mmCIF file of C-alpha atoms in Angstrom:
data_model
loop_
_atom_site.group_PDB
_atom_site.id
_atom_site.type_symbol
_atom_site.label_atom_id
_atom_site.label_comp_id
_atom_site.label_asym_id
_atom_site.label_seq_id
_atom_site.Cartn_x
_atom_site.Cartn_y
_atom_site.Cartn_z
ATOM 1 C CA UNK A 23 125.760 104.674 94.251
ATOM 2 C CA UNK A 24 122.944 105.293 96.718
ATOM 3 C CA UNK A 25 119.493 104.273 95.584
ATOM 4 C CA UNK A 26 116.160 106.058 95.799
ATOM 5 C CA UNK A 27 115.323 106.781 99.423
ATOM 6 C CA UNK A 28 111.781 106.945 100.784
ATOM 7 C CA UNK A 29 110.360 107.591 104.223
ATOM 8 C CA UNK A 30 108.527 106.546 106.214
ATOM 9 C CA UNK A 31 108.431 102.872 105.230
ATOM 10 C CA UNK A 32 105.096 102.288 106.942
ATOM 11 C CA UNK A 33 102.287 104.577 108.051
ATOM 12 C CA UNK A 34 98.918 103.909 109.642
ATOM 13 C CA UNK A 35 96.377 106.724 109.870
ATOM 14 C CA UNK A 36 92.653 107.117 110.333
ATOM 15 C CA UNK A 37 90.432 108.292 107.501
ATOM 16 C CA UNK A 38 90.175 112.068 107.129
ATOM 17 C CA UNK A 39 93.668 112.530 108.582
ATOM 18 C CA UNK A 40 96.542 113.904 106.521
ATOM 19 C CA UNK A 41 99.845 112.207 105.676
ATOM 20 C CA UNK A 42 103.035 113.075 103.827
ATOM 21 C CA UNK A 43 105.643 110.912 102.128
ATOM 22 C CA UNK A 44 109.181 111.909 101.242
ATOM 23 C CA UNK A 45 111.414 110.788 98.385
ATOM 24 C CA UNK A 46 115.058 111.512 97.625
ATOM 25 C CA UNK A 47 116.008 110.354 94.111
ATOM 26 C CA UNK A 48 119.377 109.142 92.888
ATOM 27 C CA UNK A 49 121.807 112.042 92.630
ATOM 28 C CA UNK A 50 121.698 113.642 89.204
ATOM 29 C CA UNK A 51 118.374 112.101 88.160
ATOM 30 C CA UNK A 52 116.246 114.949 86.860
ATOM 31 C CA UNK A 53 113.029 112.962 86.401
ATOM 32 C CA UNK A 54 111.026 111.823 89.414
ATOM 33 C CA UNK A 55 107.839 109.763 89.468
ATOM 34 C CA UNK A 56 105.292 108.882 92.144
ATOM 35 C CA UNK A 57 103.313 105.675 91.613
ATOM 36 C CA UNK A 58 100.459 104.201 93.657
ATOM 37 C CA UNK A 59 100.315 100.413 93.996
ATOM 38 C CA UNK A 60 97.064 99.059 95.396
ATOM 39 C CA UNK A 61 97.211 95.498 96.730
ATOM 40 C CA UNK A 62 96.939 92.976 93.909
ATOM 41 C CA UNK A 63 97.548 95.528 91.161
ATOM 42 C CA UNK A 64 100.460 96.968 89.272
ATOM 43 C CA UNK A 65 101.773 100.445 90.072
ATOM 44 C CA UNK A 66 99.874 103.365 88.551
ATOM 45 C CA UNK A 67 101.408 106.759 87.840
ATOM 46 C CA UNK A 68 100.315 109.637 90.040
ATOM 47 C CA UNK A 69 102.705 112.376 88.926
ATOM 48 C CA UNK A 70 105.900 112.934 86.922
ATOM 49 C CA UNK A 71 108.377 115.756 87.568
ATOM 50 C CA UNK A 72 111.164 116.981 85.334
ATOM 51 C CA UNK A 73 113.503 118.951 87.616
ATOM 52 C CA UNK A 74 111.025 121.054 89.636
ATOM 53 C CA UNK A 75 108.312 121.189 86.969
ATOM 54 C CA UNK A 76 105.276 118.923 86.590
ATOM 55 C CA UNK A 77 105.230 116.945 83.331
ATOM 56 C CA UNK A 78 102.153 114.795 83.927
ATOM 57 C CA UNK A 79 99.686 114.914 86.807
ATOM 58 C CA UNK A 80 96.614 113.814 84.871
ATOM 59 C CA UNK A 81 96.008 110.835 87.175
ATOM 60 C CA UNK A 82 96.584 112.651 90.462
ATOM 61 C CA UNK A 83 93.344 113.114 92.481
ATOM 62 C CA UNK A 84 93.944 116.800 92.974
ATOM 63 C CA UNK A 85 91.086 117.283 95.412
ATOM 64 C CA UNK A 86 93.067 115.398 98.056
ATOM 65 C CA UNK A 87 96.564 114.668 96.697
ATOM 66 C CA UNK A 88 99.348 117.182 96.207
ATOM 67 C CA UNK A 89 103.026 116.851 95.376
ATOM 68 C CA UNK A 90 105.950 119.171 95.105
ATOM 69 C CA UNK A 91 109.610 119.119 94.153
ATOM 70 C CA UNK A 92 110.606 122.657 94.986
ATOM 71 C CA UNK A 93 114.372 122.504 94.442
ATOM 72 C CA UNK A 94 114.338 119.842 91.764
ATOM 73 C CA UNK A 95 115.813 117.201 94.044
ATOM 74 C CA UNK A 96 113.695 115.578 96.761
ATOM 75 C CA UNK A 97 109.920 115.448 96.626
ATOM 76 C CA UNK A 98 106.950 115.273 98.981
ATOM 77 C CA UNK A 99 103.581 113.647 98.285
ATOM 78 C CA UNK A 100 100.700 114.632 100.547
ATOM 79 C CA UNK A 101 97.199 113.255 101.047
ATOM 80 C CA UNK A 102 94.623 115.400 102.824
ATOM 81 C CA UNK A 103 92.126 114.121 103.836
ATOM 82 C CA UNK A 104 92.840 110.423 103.449
ATOM 83 C CA UNK A 105 90.174 107.910 102.429
ATOM 84 C CA UNK A 106 90.048 104.160 102.995
ATOM 85 C CA UNK A 107 90.738 103.556 99.295
ATOM 86 C CA UNK A 108 94.073 105.380 99.597
ATOM 87 C CA UNK A 109 95.519 102.342 101.377
ATOM 88 C CA UNK A 110 98.373 101.320 99.081
ATOM 89 C CA UNK A 111 102.109 101.319 98.614
ATOM 90 C CA UNK A 112 103.435 104.616 97.296
ATOM 91 C CA UNK A 113 106.514 104.143 95.145
ATOM 92 C CA UNK A 114 108.961 106.802 94.095
ATOM 93 C CA UNK A 115 111.190 106.316 91.050
ATOM 94 C CA UNK A 116 113.815 108.406 89.304
ATOM 95 C CA UNK A 117 115.480 108.333 85.920
ATOM 96 C CA UNK A 118 117.868 110.294 83.712
ATOM 97 C CA UNK A 119 116.130 112.258 80.956
ATOM 98 C CA UNK A 120 116.568 111.736 77.227
ATOM 99 C CA UNK A 121 119.842 112.745 75.667
ATOM 100 C CA UNK A 122 122.177 112.536 78.626
ATOM 101 C CA UNK A 123 123.174 108.903 78.368
ATOM 102 C CA UNK A 124 121.434 107.624 75.254
ATOM 103 C CA UNK A 125 118.935 104.797 74.937
ATOM 104 C CA UNK A 126 120.078 103.001 78.075
ATOM 105 C CA UNK A 127 119.076 105.858 80.286
ATOM 106 C CA UNK A 128 115.358 105.160 80.349
ATOM 107 C CA UNK A 129 115.491 102.751 83.237
ATOM 108 C CA UNK A 130 113.500 103.900 86.227
ATOM 109 C CA UNK A 131 115.023 103.136 89.612
ATOM 110 C CA UNK A 132 112.490 102.481 92.345
ATOM 111 C CA UNK A 133 112.644 103.155 96.048
ATOM 112 C CA UNK A 134 111.388 100.623 98.631
ATOM 113 C CA UNK A 135 108.014 102.343 98.895
ATOM 114 C CA UNK A 136 105.827 103.597 101.722
ATOM 115 C CA UNK A 137 103.014 101.295 102.789
ATOM 116 C CA UNK A 138 100.001 103.360 103.852
ATOM 117 C CA UNK A 139 97.113 101.852 105.774
ATOM 118 C CA UNK A 140 94.017 104.006 106.266
ATOM 119 C CA UNK A 141 91.615 102.727 108.942
ATOM 120 C CA UNK B 22 97.810 105.383 75.377
ATOM 121 C CA UNK B 23 99.402 102.075 76.279
ATOM 122 C CA UNK B 24 98.029 99.066 78.144
ATOM 123 C CA UNK B 25 99.476 95.788 79.374
ATOM 124 C CA UNK B 26 97.806 92.437 79.959
ATOM 125 C CA UNK B 27 99.522 89.781 82.000
ATOM 126 C CA UNK B 28 97.657 86.642 81.136
ATOM 127 C CA UNK B 29 98.316 84.675 84.312
ATOM 128 C CA UNK B 30 97.790 86.040 87.807
ATOM 129 C CA UNK B 31 99.526 83.079 89.460
ATOM 130 C CA UNK B 32 102.018 80.547 88.136
ATOM 131 C CA UNK B 33 103.129 77.629 90.330
ATOM 132 C CA UNK B 34 106.142 75.691 89.073
ATOM 133 C CA UNK B 35 108.455 73.065 90.496
ATOM 134 C CA UNK B 36 112.065 73.918 91.240
ATOM 135 C CA UNK B 37 114.434 73.421 88.262
ATOM 136 C CA UNK B 38 111.504 73.377 85.812
ATOM 137 C CA UNK B 39 111.215 75.969 83.024
ATOM 138 C CA UNK B 40 108.752 78.830 83.267
ATOM 139 C CA UNK B 41 107.133 81.346 80.946
ATOM 140 C CA UNK B 42 105.248 84.406 82.161
ATOM 141 C CA UNK B 43 103.078 85.902 79.458
ATOM 142 C CA UNK B 44 102.646 89.577 78.622
ATOM 143 C CA UNK B 45 100.750 91.288 75.837
ATOM 144 C CA UNK B 46 100.668 95.019 75.252
ATOM 145 C CA UNK B 47 98.665 97.524 73.257
ATOM 146 C CA UNK B 48 99.969 100.800 71.889
ATOM 147 C CA UNK B 49 99.454 103.084 68.918
ATOM 148 C CA UNK B 50 103.095 104.224 69.026
ATOM 149 C CA UNK B 51 106.488 102.553 69.293
ATOM 150 C CA UNK B 52 107.258 101.422 72.807
ATOM 151 C CA UNK B 53 109.888 100.298 75.235
ATOM 152 C CA UNK B 54 109.140 97.095 77.172
ATOM 153 C CA UNK B 55 110.267 96.051 80.644
ATOM 154 C CA UNK B 56 109.999 93.271 83.160
ATOM 155 C CA UNK B 57 110.337 94.100 86.857
ATOM 156 C CA UNK B 58 110.451 91.777 89.871
ATOM 157 C CA UNK B 59 109.108 92.656 93.308
ATOM 158 C CA UNK B 60 110.064 90.659 96.396
ATOM 159 C CA UNK B 61 107.869 90.984 99.510
ATOM 160 C CA UNK B 62 108.035 94.407 101.135
ATOM 161 C CA UNK B 63 110.537 95.654 98.601
ATOM 162 C CA UNK B 64 110.513 98.028 95.657
ATOM 163 C CA UNK B 65 110.693 97.053 92.015
ATOM 164 C CA UNK B 66 113.892 95.726 90.485
ATOM 165 C CA UNK B 67 114.483 95.738 86.745
ATOM 166 C CA UNK B 68 114.986 92.266 85.258
ATOM 167 C CA UNK B 69 115.390 93.262 81.623
ATOM 168 C CA UNK B 70 114.316 95.782 79.026
ATOM 169 C CA UNK B 71 113.738 96.036 75.297
ATOM 170 C CA UNK B 72 114.556 99.405 73.765
ATOM 171 C CA UNK B 73 115.539 98.499 70.187
ATOM 172 C CA UNK B 74 117.646 96.052 68.197
ATOM 173 C CA UNK B 75 117.693 92.326 68.904
ATOM 174 C CA UNK B 76 114.279 91.010 69.871
ATOM 175 C CA UNK B 77 115.749 88.478 72.312
ATOM 176 C CA UNK B 78 116.724 90.246 75.486
ATOM 177 C CA UNK B 79 118.731 88.702 78.303
ATOM 178 C CA UNK B 80 118.440 89.980 81.829
ATOM 179 C CA UNK B 81 119.612 89.280 85.327
ATOM 180 C CA UNK B 82 119.194 86.014 87.253
ATOM 181 C CA UNK B 83 119.039 83.937 84.056
ATOM 182 C CA UNK B 84 115.816 85.481 82.713
ATOM 183 C CA UNK B 85 115.227 86.347 79.090
ATOM 184 C CA UNK B 86 112.338 87.750 77.060
ATOM 185 C CA UNK B 87 111.445 87.950 73.393
ATOM 186 C CA UNK B 88 109.782 90.948 71.785
ATOM 187 C CA UNK B 89 107.262 89.920 69.147
ATOM 188 C CA UNK B 90 105.912 92.971 67.374
ATOM 189 C CA UNK B 91 103.371 91.124 65.227
ATOM 190 C CA UNK B 92 101.829 89.449 68.267
ATOM 191 C CA UNK B 93 102.418 92.475 70.538
ATOM 192 C CA UNK B 94 103.923 90.190 73.133
ATOM 193 C CA UNK B 95 106.916 90.257 75.467
ATOM 194 C CA UNK B 96 106.937 86.919 77.297
ATOM 195 C CA UNK B 97 109.455 86.266 80.070
ATOM 196 C CA UNK B 98 111.231 82.910 80.295
ATOM 197 C CA UNK B 99 113.691 81.073 82.475
ATOM 198 C CA UNK B 100 114.933 77.559 81.644
ATOM 199 C CA UNK B 101 115.321 76.440 85.265
ATOM 200 C CA UNK B 102 113.798 78.225 88.246
ATOM 201 C CA UNK B 103 115.017 78.344 91.831
ATOM 202 C CA UNK B 104 113.161 78.792 95.097
ATOM 203 C CA UNK B 105 114.613 82.293 95.275
ATOM 204 C CA UNK B 106 112.699 83.260 92.101
ATOM 205 C CA UNK B 107 109.445 83.230 94.077
ATOM 206 C CA UNK B 108 108.151 86.804 93.719
ATOM 207 C CA UNK B 109 105.711 89.056 91.872
ATOM 208 C CA UNK B 110 106.645 89.859 88.282
ATOM 209 C CA UNK B 111 105.405 92.939 86.438
ATOM 210 C CA UNK B 112 105.458 93.626 82.738
ATOM 211 C CA UNK B 113 105.523 97.304 81.826
ATOM 212 C CA UNK B 114 105.449 99.452 78.711
ATOM 213 C CA UNK B 115 106.260 103.055 77.992
ATOM 214 C CA UNK B 116 106.130 105.232 74.931
ATOM 215 C CA UNK B 117 109.548 106.080 73.522
ATOM 216 C CA UNK B 118 111.232 108.873 75.394
ATOM 217 C CA UNK B 119 111.389 109.675 79.066
ATOM 218 C CA UNK B 120 107.792 108.715 79.792
ATOM 219 C CA UNK B 121 105.967 106.966 82.639
ATOM 220 C CA UNK B 122 105.608 103.215 82.820
ATOM 221 C CA UNK B 123 102.246 101.497 82.402
ATOM 222 C CA UNK B 124 102.205 98.248 84.336
ATOM 223 C CA UNK B 125 100.265 95.025 84.084
ATOM 224 C CA UNK B 126 98.544 93.595 87.139
ATOM 225 C CA UNK B 127 101.419 91.256 87.891
ATOM 226 C CA UNK B 128 102.039 87.510 87.932
ATOM 227 C CA UNK B 129 102.866 85.777 91.166
ATOM 228 C CA UNK B 130 105.481 83.096 90.530
ATOM 229 C CA UNK B 131 105.597 80.410 93.208
ATOM 230 C CA UNK B 132 108.461 77.940 92.988
ATOM 231 C CA UNK B 133 107.738 74.651 94.726
ATOM 232 C CA UNK B 134 110.533 72.518 96.190
#
């Protein structure tokens, strides 16, 4: 079974530029998450999708971050304009929602992440 | 809301020695608990999880953890570590259901030959 795919793996941009990250979840996983992991910290949720709908975007800085999952499969996270403090690893994860496989289905599978450096 | 405190930011240990990585959580509702491992430049890999039932949970690579509801803890243990266990370890909690994970700040385990 293919895992969660993310691209690019690394990106370096200057502040005030824009950047986009792409995620393709495991086939059949209806729930998709984007997390931000700043160096030395644990990942923090940015946004959760269920199919193509947003479940939770309360921690997404909406003045500069946007995300979409138009067809309920792959997703794009965009930052415009980027700030120095956006330097982090952006992790995508997917899972199967409640009811399809029972209790064991709540595991989130993580992609390798995109390391963003803003200079 | 949930929160997680990993009590040690770094843990050095000699090869073949036992190790315990400590995790405490806070939540007003019932939770699921997880331990993830992150190797350099890689994503997160699930080590083990507690959903319900037996409070002693066994995971991959010889790790185990014990859920203690009264002490709101979920400490990770391994009886004998290997060099290959050197990595960052994250404790995480989520409310029951298909909900986001809340992570601790991580513990860097360094295994010394």
